[in-house]
PDB file of C-alpha atoms and ligand atoms in Angstrom:
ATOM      1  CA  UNK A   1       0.000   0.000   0.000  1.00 81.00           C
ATOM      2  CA  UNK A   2       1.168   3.371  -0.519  1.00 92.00           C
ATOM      3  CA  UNK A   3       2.794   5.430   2.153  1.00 96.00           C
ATOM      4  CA  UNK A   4       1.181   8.743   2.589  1.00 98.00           C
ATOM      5  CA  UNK A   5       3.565  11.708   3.252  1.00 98.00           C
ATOM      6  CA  UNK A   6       2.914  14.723   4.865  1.00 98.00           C
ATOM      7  CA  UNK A   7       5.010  17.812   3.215  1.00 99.00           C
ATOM      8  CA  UNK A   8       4.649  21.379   5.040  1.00 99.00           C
ATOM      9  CA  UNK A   9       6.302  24.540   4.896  1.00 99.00           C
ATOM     10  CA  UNK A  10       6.055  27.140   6.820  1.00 98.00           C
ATOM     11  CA  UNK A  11       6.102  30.905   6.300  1.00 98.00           C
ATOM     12  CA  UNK A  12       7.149  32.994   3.515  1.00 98.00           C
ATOM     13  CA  UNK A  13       7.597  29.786   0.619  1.00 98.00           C
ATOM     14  CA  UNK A  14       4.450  30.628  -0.657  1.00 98.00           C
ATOM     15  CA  UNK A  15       6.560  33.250  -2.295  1.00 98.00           C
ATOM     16  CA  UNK A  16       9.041  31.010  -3.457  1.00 98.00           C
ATOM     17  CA  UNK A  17      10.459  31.815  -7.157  1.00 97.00           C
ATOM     18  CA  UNK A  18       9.792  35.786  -6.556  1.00 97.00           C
ATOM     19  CA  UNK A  19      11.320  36.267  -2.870  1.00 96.00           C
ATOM     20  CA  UNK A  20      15.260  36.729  -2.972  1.00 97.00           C
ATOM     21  CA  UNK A  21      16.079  33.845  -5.951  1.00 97.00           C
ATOM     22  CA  UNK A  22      19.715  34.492  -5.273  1.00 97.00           C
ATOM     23  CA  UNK A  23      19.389  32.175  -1.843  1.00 97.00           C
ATOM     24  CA  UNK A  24      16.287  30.314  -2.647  1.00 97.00           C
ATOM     25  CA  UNK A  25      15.948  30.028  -6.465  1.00 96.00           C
ATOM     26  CA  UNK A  26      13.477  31.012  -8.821  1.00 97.00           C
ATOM     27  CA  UNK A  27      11.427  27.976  -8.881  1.00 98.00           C
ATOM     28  CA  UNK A  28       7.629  28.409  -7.102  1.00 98.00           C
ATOM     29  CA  UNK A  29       6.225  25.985  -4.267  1.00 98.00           C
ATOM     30  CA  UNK A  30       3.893  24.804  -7.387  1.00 98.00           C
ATOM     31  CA  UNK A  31       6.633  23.626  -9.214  1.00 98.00           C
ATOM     32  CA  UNK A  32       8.220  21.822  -6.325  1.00 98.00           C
ATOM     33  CA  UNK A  33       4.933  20.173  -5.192  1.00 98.00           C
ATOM     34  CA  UNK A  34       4.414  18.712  -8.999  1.00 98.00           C
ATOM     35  CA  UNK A  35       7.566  17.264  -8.881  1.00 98.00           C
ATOM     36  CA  UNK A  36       7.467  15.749  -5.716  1.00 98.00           C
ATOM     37  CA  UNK A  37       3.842  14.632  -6.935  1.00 98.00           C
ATOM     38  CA  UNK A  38       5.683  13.150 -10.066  1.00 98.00           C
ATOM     39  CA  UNK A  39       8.308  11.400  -7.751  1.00 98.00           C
ATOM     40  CA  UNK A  40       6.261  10.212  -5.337  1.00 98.00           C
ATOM     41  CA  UNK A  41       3.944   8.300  -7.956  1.00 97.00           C
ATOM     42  CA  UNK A  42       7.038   6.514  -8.982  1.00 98.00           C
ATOM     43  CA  UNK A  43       7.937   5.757  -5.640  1.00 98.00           C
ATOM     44  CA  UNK A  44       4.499   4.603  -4.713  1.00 98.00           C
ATOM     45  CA  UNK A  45       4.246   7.480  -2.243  1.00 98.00           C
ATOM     46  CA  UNK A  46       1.132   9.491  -1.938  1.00 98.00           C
ATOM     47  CA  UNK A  47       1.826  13.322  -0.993  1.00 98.00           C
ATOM     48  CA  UNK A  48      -0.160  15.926   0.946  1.00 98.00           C
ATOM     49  CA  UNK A  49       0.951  19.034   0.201  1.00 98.00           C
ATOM     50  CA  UNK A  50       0.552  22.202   2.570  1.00 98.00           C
ATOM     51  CA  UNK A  51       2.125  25.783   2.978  1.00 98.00           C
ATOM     52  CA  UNK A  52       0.815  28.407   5.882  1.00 98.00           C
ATOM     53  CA  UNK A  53       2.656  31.721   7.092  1.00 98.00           C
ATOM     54  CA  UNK A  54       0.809  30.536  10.853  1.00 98.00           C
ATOM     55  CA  UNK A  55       2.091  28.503  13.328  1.00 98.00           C
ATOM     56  CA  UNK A  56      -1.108  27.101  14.700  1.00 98.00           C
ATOM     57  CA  UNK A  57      -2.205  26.236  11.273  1.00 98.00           C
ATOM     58  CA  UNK A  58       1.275  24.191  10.903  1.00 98.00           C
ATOM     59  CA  UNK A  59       0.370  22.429  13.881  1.00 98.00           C
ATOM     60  CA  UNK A  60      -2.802  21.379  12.791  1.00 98.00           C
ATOM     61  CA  UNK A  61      -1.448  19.673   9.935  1.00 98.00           C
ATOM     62  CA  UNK A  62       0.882  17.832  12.208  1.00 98.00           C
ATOM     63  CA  UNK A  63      -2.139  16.778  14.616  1.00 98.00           C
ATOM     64  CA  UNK A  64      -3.660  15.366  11.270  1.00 98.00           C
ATOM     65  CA  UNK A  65      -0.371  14.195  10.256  1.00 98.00           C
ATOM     66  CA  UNK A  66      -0.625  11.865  13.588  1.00 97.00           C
ATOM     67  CA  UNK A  67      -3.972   9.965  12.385  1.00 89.00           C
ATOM     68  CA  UNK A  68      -2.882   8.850   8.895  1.00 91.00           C
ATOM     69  CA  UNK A  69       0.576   9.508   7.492  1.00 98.00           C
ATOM     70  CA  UNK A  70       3.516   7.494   7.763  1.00 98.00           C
ATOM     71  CA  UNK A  71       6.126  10.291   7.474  1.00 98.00           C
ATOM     72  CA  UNK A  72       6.436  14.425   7.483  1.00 98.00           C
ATOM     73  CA  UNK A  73       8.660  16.623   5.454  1.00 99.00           C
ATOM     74  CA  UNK A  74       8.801  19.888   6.819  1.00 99.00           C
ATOM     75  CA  UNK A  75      10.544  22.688   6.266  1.00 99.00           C
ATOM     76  CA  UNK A  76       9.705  25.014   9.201  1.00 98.00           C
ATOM     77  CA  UNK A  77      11.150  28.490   7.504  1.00 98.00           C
ATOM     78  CA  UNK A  78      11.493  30.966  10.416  1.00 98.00           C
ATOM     79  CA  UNK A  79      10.335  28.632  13.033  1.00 98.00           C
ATOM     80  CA  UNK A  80      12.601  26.257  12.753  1.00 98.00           C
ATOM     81  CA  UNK A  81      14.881  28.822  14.761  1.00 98.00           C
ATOM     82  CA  UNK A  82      11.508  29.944  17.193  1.00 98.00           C
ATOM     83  CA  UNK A  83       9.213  27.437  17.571  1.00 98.00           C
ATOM     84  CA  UNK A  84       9.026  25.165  20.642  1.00 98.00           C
ATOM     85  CA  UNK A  85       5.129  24.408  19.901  1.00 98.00           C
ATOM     86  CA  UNK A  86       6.112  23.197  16.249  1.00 99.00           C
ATOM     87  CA  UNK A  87       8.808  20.734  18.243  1.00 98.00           C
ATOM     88  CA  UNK A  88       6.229  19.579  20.548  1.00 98.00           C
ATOM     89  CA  UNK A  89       3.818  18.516  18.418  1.00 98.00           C
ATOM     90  CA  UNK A  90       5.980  16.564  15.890  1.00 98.00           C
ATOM     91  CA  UNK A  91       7.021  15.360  19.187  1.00 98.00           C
ATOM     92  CA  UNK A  92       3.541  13.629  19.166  1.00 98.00           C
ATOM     93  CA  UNK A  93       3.944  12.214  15.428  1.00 98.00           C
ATOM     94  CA  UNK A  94       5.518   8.939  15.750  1.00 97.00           C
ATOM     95  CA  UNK A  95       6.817   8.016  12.453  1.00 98.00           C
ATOM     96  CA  UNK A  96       9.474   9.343  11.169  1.00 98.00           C
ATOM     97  CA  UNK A  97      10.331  13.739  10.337  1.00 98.00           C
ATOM     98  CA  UNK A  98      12.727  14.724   7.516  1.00 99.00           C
ATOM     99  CA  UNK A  99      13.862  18.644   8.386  1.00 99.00           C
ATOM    100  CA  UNK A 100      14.101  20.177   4.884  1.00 99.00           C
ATOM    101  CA  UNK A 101      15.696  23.719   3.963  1.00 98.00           C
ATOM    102  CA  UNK A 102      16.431  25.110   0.513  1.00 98.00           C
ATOM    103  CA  UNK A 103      19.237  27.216   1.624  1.00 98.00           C
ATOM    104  CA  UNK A 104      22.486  26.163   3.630  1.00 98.00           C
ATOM    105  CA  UNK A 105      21.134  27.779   6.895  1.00 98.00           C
ATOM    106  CA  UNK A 106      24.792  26.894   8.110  1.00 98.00           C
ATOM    107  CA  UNK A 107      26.353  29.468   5.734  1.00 97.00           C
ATOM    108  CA  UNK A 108      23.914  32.189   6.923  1.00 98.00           C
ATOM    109  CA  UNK A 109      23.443  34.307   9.835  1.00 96.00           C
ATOM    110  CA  UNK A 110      24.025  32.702  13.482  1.00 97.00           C
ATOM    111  CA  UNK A 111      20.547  32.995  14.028  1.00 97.00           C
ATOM    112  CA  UNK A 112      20.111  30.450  11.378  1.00 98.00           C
ATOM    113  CA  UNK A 113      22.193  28.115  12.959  1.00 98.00           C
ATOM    114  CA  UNK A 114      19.649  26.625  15.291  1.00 98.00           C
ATOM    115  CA  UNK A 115      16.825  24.402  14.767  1.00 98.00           C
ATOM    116  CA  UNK A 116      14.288  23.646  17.171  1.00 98.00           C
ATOM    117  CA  UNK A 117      13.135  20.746  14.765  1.00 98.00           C
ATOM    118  CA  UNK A 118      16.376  19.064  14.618  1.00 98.00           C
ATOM    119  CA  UNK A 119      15.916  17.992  17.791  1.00 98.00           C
ATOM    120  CA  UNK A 120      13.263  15.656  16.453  1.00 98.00           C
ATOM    121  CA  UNK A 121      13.797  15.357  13.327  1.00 98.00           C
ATOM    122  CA  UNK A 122      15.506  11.709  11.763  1.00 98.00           C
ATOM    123  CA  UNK A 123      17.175  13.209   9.219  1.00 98.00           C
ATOM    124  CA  UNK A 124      18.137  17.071   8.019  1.00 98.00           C
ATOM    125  CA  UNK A 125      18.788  18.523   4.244  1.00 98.00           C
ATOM    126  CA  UNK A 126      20.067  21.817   3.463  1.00 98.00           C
ATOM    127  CA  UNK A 127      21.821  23.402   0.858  1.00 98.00           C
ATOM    128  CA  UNK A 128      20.396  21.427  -1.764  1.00 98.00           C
ATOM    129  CA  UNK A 129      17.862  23.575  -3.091  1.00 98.00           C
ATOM    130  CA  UNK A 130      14.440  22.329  -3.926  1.00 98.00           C
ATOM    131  CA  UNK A 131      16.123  19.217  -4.916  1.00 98.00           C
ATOM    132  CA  UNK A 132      16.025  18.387  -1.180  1.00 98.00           C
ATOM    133  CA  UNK A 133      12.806  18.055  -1.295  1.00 98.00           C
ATOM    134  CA  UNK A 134      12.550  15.494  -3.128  1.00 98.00           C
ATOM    135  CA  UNK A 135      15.795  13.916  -1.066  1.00 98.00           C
ATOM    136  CA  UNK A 136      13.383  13.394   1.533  1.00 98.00           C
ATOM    137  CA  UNK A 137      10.877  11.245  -0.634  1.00 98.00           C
ATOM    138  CA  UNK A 138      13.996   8.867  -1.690  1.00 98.00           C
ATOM    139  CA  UNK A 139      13.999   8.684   2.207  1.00 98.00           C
ATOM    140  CA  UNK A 140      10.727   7.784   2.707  1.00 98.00           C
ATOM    141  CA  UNK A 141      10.948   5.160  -0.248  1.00 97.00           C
ATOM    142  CA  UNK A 142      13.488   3.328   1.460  1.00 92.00           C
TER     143      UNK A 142
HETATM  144  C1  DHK B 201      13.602  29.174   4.709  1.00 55.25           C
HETATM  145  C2  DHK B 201      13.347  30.310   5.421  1.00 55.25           C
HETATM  146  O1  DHK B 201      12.278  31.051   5.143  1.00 55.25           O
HETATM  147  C3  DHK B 201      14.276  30.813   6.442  1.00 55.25           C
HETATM  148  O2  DHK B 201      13.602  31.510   7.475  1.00 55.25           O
HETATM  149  C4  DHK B 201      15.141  29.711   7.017  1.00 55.25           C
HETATM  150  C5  DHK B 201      14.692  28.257   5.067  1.00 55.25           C
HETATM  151  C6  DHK B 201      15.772  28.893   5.913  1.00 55.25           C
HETATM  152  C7  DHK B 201      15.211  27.518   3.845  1.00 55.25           C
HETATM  153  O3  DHK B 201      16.406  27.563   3.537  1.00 55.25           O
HETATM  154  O4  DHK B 201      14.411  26.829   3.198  1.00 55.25           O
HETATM  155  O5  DHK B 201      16.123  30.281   7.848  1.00 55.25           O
END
């Protein structure tokens, strides 16, 4: 049967493609959610796809997360480096979480530098671009 995979991002990557391309490209959050659609078909991975600029509305998709999927990619944006709530309730997801960021949030500013979500995360990409994205589903198809 196929594995259903939660993917969410967090503030701001609604604007991907327009907001500073230099650090995170110029392609959209459409185009990266049809090609992790086209991926995850041929991985026999079904995706649910989800972007908010609100915290509690992140959550939420994590609480639903809990009932049905067997994995979450998230890439937090600005709360990976602020949000205890976001920790705590992948904290309640018990499969596994695959941190995602586009840029190399190690080459940035200090700030940057920490991740509340690493702490629960399995397994962290940055630097790859959107590619990582889709890094995360060859992951989940292991
Ligand atoms: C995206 C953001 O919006 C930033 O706030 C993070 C992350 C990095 C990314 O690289 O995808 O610091």
């Amino acid at each position: 049967m196929s594995k259903l995979i939660y993917v969410l991002n967090g503030p701001n990557l609604n604007l991907l493609g327009k907001r500073q391309p230099e650090i995170y490209g110029d392609e959209t959050l459409q185009d990266v959610e049809d090609k992790m659609r086209q991926r995850g078909t041929e991985l026999d991975l079904t995706i649910e796809f989800f972007q908010s600029n609100h915290e509690g509305e992140i959550i939420d998709q994590i609480h639903a997360a809990r009932d049905h999927a067997q994995g979450i990619i998230i890439n937090p944006a600005a709360y990976t480096h602020t949000s205890v709530a976001i920790l705590d309730a992948l904290n309640t997801f018990e499969s596994a979480v695959v941190e995602v960021h586009i840029s190399n949030v190690h080459k940035r500013e200090s700030f940057r530098h920490h991740s509340y979500v690493s702490l629960r995360a399995e397994a962290v990409i940055a630097g790859m671009g959107t590619l990582g994205y889709r890094v995360a589903l060859e992951y989940f198809a292991q």
